[in-house]
């Protein structure tokens, strides 16, 4: 349920509505748009009687949100959410590029990757210190020392850091070094982890699970939003289908569908969708043409010797070329990098 306030409603009138929601045992969530304030009433499955707001000054109307996700829906918030990270904006007219290696391997690798991707126009450095690997014998990441390396390389290049948080116990360490907490595809429905990153308060990059529907993605975002963290960036990274020539099937339609259903920004990860560096460029360009708010791309100074995902990692020179092409496409759709 949402309470739409009149554009003329005063702070006192809004305050009275908030009080009424709390006295009914629900948690209010406020969305202050340019035009008017909307208050979401979120709590349990218990029904709220619209009549409870009858006669309260400043209330224009009380309407139900029909979608199962509430705070993530366009019904709750019509304007696009713009997530601010260290002075950069994700969403709105901006196209933001996050790039770097799949995994943090050593200081020299990350420093070189950061320098190159920054020079090409990326503003957020990616890299996994905690890696979710299919095999327990594969490289699992450097852990905390990896976070330190990432932060140092990002600071040297005036970049923000996005890195994966694999489990609740890693949240404090990742909070210390990262600007955006990444929830990987395999953890999209780890509800406990979603709630904890919701409470942690830093922006979250939520990747779509490889077997998840768009509705499930939005419901997972809802877990984070419902804990009061509204800075969620969604990420399409490909889903599993019967197709074998790509690592995953890139669901480009996820972008316009999410834009229709939700106010949250969405970025695309062509690297994990493709699994092959030759395909990354076309998929990256398609994302921006389709309206994505940004990209997350794997780039490695020497992909041939990468400990993780070398086949889908771009050489820095390829990333340079791609960034020029992506900028041109961004301009065509009225946006800029
Ligand atoms: C990653 O970004 O390195 C990663 C592991 O991605 P995903 O969770 O999408 O597989
Ligand atoms: Mn990877």
mmCIF file of N, CA, C and O in Angstrom, residues 283-317:
data_model
loop_
_atom_site.group_PDB
_atom_site.id
_atom_site.type_symbol
_atom_site.label_atom_id
_atom_site.label_comp_id
_atom_site.label_asym_id
_atom_site.label_seq_id
_atom_site.Cartn_x
_atom_site.Cartn_y
_atom_site.Cartn_z
ATOM 1 N N UNK A 283 28.103 -7.427 -27.017
ATOM 2 C CA UNK A 283 27.106 -7.492 -25.937
ATOM 3 C C UNK A 283 27.126 -6.223 -25.086
ATOM 4 O O UNK A 283 26.082 -5.765 -24.613
ATOM 5 N N UNK A 284 28.300 -5.664 -24.900
ATOM 6 C CA UNK A 284 28.401 -4.413 -24.123
ATOM 7 C C UNK A 284 27.671 -3.290 -24.857
ATOM 8 O O UNK A 284 26.912 -2.519 -24.260
ATOM 9 N N UNK A 285 27.873 -3.225 -26.173
ATOM 10 C CA UNK A 285 27.244 -2.151 -26.947
ATOM 11 C C UNK A 285 25.724 -2.318 -26.972
ATOM 12 O O UNK A 285 24.970 -1.351 -26.878
ATOM 13 N N UNK A 286 25.295 -3.574 -27.054
ATOM 14 C CA UNK A 286 23.844 -3.842 -27.065
ATOM 15 C C UNK A 286 23.207 -3.363 -25.757
ATOM 16 O O UNK A 286 22.095 -2.828 -25.758
ATOM 17 N N UNK A 287 23.914 -3.547 -24.650
ATOM 18 C CA UNK A 287 23.362 -3.147 -23.342
ATOM 19 C C UNK A 287 23.091 -1.654 -23.303
ATOM 20 O O UNK A 287 22.030 -1.207 -22.869
ATOM 21 N N UNK A 288 24.065 -0.880 -23.780
ATOM 22 C CA UNK A 288 23.906 0.579 -23.711
ATOM 23 C C UNK A 288 22.806 1.030 -24.682
ATOM 24 O O UNK A 288 21.987 1.881 -24.351
ATOM 25 N N UNK A 289 22.770 0.381 -25.855
ATOM 26 C CA UNK A 289 21.708 0.724 -26.809
ATOM 27 C C UNK A 289 20.336 0.406 -26.216
ATOM 28 O O UNK A 289 19.352 1.094 -26.485
ATOM 29 N N UNK A 290 20.264 -0.629 -25.393
ATOM 30 C CA UNK A 290 18.970 -1.043 -24.815
ATOM 31 C C UNK A 290 18.580 -0.213 -23.590
ATOM 32 O O UNK A 290 17.506 -0.413 -23.045
ATOM 33 N N UNK A 291 19.472 0.667 -23.148
ATOM 34 C CA UNK A 291 19.101 1.556 -22.039
ATOM 35 C C UNK A 291 19.739 1.227 -20.700
ATOM 36 O O UNK A 291 19.324 1.782 -19.668
ATOM 37 N N UNK A 292 20.742 0.346 -20.687
ATOM 38 C CA UNK A 292 21.404 0.032 -19.410
ATOM 39 C C UNK A 292 22.122 1.275 -18.876
ATOM 40 O O UNK A 292 22.551 2.141 -19.640
ATOM 41 N N UNK A 293 22.256 1.325 -17.558
ATOM 42 C CA UNK A 293 22.887 2.478 -16.910
ATOM 43 C C UNK A 293 24.399 2.321 -16.797
ATOM 44 O O UNK A 293 25.069 3.220 -16.293
ATOM 45 N N UNK A 294 24.898 1.164 -17.222
ATOM 46 C CA UNK A 294 26.330 0.975 -17.133
ATOM 47 C C UNK A 294 26.715 -0.447 -17.459
ATOM 48 O O UNK A 294 25.889 -1.272 -17.857
ATOM 49 N N UNK A 295 28.015 -0.698 -17.280
ATOM 50 C CA UNK A 295 28.574 -2.002 -17.620
ATOM 51 C C UNK A 295 29.543 -2.427 -16.529
ATOM 52 O O UNK A 295 30.153 -1.572 -15.876
ATOM 53 N N UNK A 296 29.702 -3.727 -16.371
ATOM 54 C CA UNK A 296 30.791 -4.243 -15.541
ATOM 55 C C UNK A 296 31.517 -5.267 -16.418
ATOM 56 O O UNK A 296 30.899 -6.219 -16.914
ATOM 57 N N UNK A 297 32.801 -5.003 -16.634
ATOM 58 C CA UNK A 297 33.554 -5.761 -17.642
ATOM 59 C C UNK A 297 34.872 -6.259 -17.062
ATOM 60 O O UNK A 297 35.576 -5.522 -16.367
ATOM 61 N N UNK A 298 35.207 -7.503 -17.383
ATOM 62 C CA UNK A 298 36.486 -8.046 -16.915
ATOM 63 C C UNK A 298 37.613 -7.687 -17.886
ATOM 64 O O UNK A 298 37.517 -7.942 -19.093
ATOM 65 N N UNK A 299 38.654 -7.106 -17.303
ATOM 66 C CA UNK A 299 39.847 -6.711 -18.074
ATOM 67 C C UNK A 299 41.058 -7.187 -17.282
ATOM 68 O O UNK A 299 41.127 -6.976 -16.064
ATOM 69 N N UNK A 300 41.986 -7.828 -17.953
ATOM 70 C CA UNK A 300 43.177 -8.363 -17.270
ATOM 71 C C UNK A 300 44.406 -7.954 -18.074
ATOM 72 O O UNK A 300 44.380 -8.036 -19.302
ATOM 73 N N UNK A 301 45.485 -7.512 -17.406
ATOM 74 C CA UNK A 301 46.676 -7.102 -18.163
ATOM 75 C C UNK A 301 47.239 -8.257 -19.001
ATOM 76 O O UNK A 301 47.793 -8.026 -20.083
ATOM 77 N N UNK A 302 47.101 -9.496 -18.496
ATOM 78 C CA UNK A 302 47.568 -10.663 -19.269
ATOM 79 C C UNK A 302 46.532 -11.777 -19.132
ATOM 80 O O UNK A 302 46.691 -12.708 -18.318
ATOM 81 N N UNK A 303 45.470 -11.721 -19.910
ATOM 82 C CA UNK A 303 44.380 -12.695 -19.743
ATOM 83 C C UNK A 303 44.838 -14.147 -19.888
ATOM 84 O O UNK A 303 44.258 -15.045 -19.277
ATOM 85 N N UNK A 304 45.917 -14.361 -20.686
ATOM 86 C CA UNK A 304 46.391 -15.748 -20.930
ATOM 87 C C UNK A 304 46.827 -16.423 -19.630
ATOM 88 O O UNK A 304 46.792 -17.654 -19.526
ATOM 89 N N UNK A 305 47.260 -15.626 -18.649
ATOM 90 C CA UNK A 305 47.755 -16.245 -17.414
ATOM 91 C C UNK A 305 46.821 -15.964 -16.228
ATOM 92 O O UNK A 305 47.183 -16.188 -15.074
ATOM 93 N N UNK A 306 45.609 -15.496 -16.525
ATOM 94 C CA UNK A 306 44.666 -15.163 -15.442
ATOM 95 C C UNK A 306 44.320 -16.413 -14.635
ATOM 96 O O UNK A 306 44.201 -17.505 -15.186
ATOM 97 N N UNK A 307 44.151 -16.220 -13.327
ATOM 98 C CA UNK A 307 43.799 -17.354 -12.468
ATOM 99 C C UNK A 307 42.309 -17.657 -12.542
ATOM 100 O O UNK A 307 41.858 -18.672 -12.008
ATOM 101 N N UNK A 308 41.567 -16.755 -13.144
ATOM 102 C CA UNK A 308 40.110 -16.916 -13.157
ATOM 103 C C UNK A 308 39.530 -16.170 -14.363
ATOM 104 O O UNK A 308 39.863 -14.997 -14.567
ATOM 105 N N UNK A 309 38.718 -16.838 -15.136
ATOM 106 C CA UNK A 309 37.970 -16.201 -16.226
ATOM 107 C C UNK A 309 38.832 -15.478 -17.271
ATOM 108 O O UNK A 309 38.399 -14.459 -17.840
ATOM 109 N N UNK A 310 40.009 -16.039 -17.558
ATOM 110 C CA UNK A 310 40.885 -15.424 -18.561
ATOM 111 C C UNK A 310 40.244 -15.375 -19.943
ATOM 112 O O UNK A 310 40.399 -14.396 -20.675
ATOM 113 N N UNK A 311 39.506 -16.411 -20.307
ATOM 114 C CA UNK A 311 38.950 -16.499 -21.672
ATOM 115 C C UNK A 311 37.963 -15.375 -21.970
ATOM 116 O O UNK A 311 37.775 -14.989 -23.122
ATOM 117 N N UNK A 312 37.338 -14.852 -20.929
ATOM 118 C CA UNK A 312 36.349 -13.788 -21.166
ATOM 119 C C UNK A 312 36.888 -12.403 -20.815
ATOM 120 O O UNK A 312 36.171 -11.407 -20.923
ATOM 121 N N UNK A 313 38.160 -12.361 -20.375
ATOM 122 C CA UNK A 313 38.735 -11.072 -19.972
ATOM 123 C C UNK A 313 39.320 -10.356 -21.181
ATOM 124 O O UNK A 313 40.032 -10.960 -21.986
ATOM 125 N N UNK A 314 39.053 -9.068 -21.285
ATOM 126 C CA UNK A 314 39.595 -8.286 -22.396
ATOM 127 C C UNK A 314 41.039 -7.907 -22.123
ATOM 128 O O UNK A 314 41.431 -7.692 -20.969
ATOM 129 N N UNK A 315 41.827 -7.779 -23.181
ATOM 130 C CA UNK A 315 43.148 -7.155 -23.076
ATOM 131 C C UNK A 315 42.881 -5.658 -22.891
ATOM 132 O O UNK A 315 41.907 -5.135 -23.463
ATOM 133 N N UNK A 316 43.744 -4.958 -22.184
ATOM 134 C CA UNK A 316 43.519 -3.516 -22.017
ATOM 135 C C UNK A 316 43.333 -2.768 -23.335
ATOM 136 O O UNK A 316 42.500 -1.861 -23.427
ATOM 137 N N UNK A 317 44.058 -3.166 -24.382
ATOM 138 C CA UNK A 317 43.914 -2.478 -25.676
ATOM 139 C C UNK A 317 42.508 -2.674 -26.252
ATOM 140 O O UNK A 317 41.936 -1.764 -26.855
#
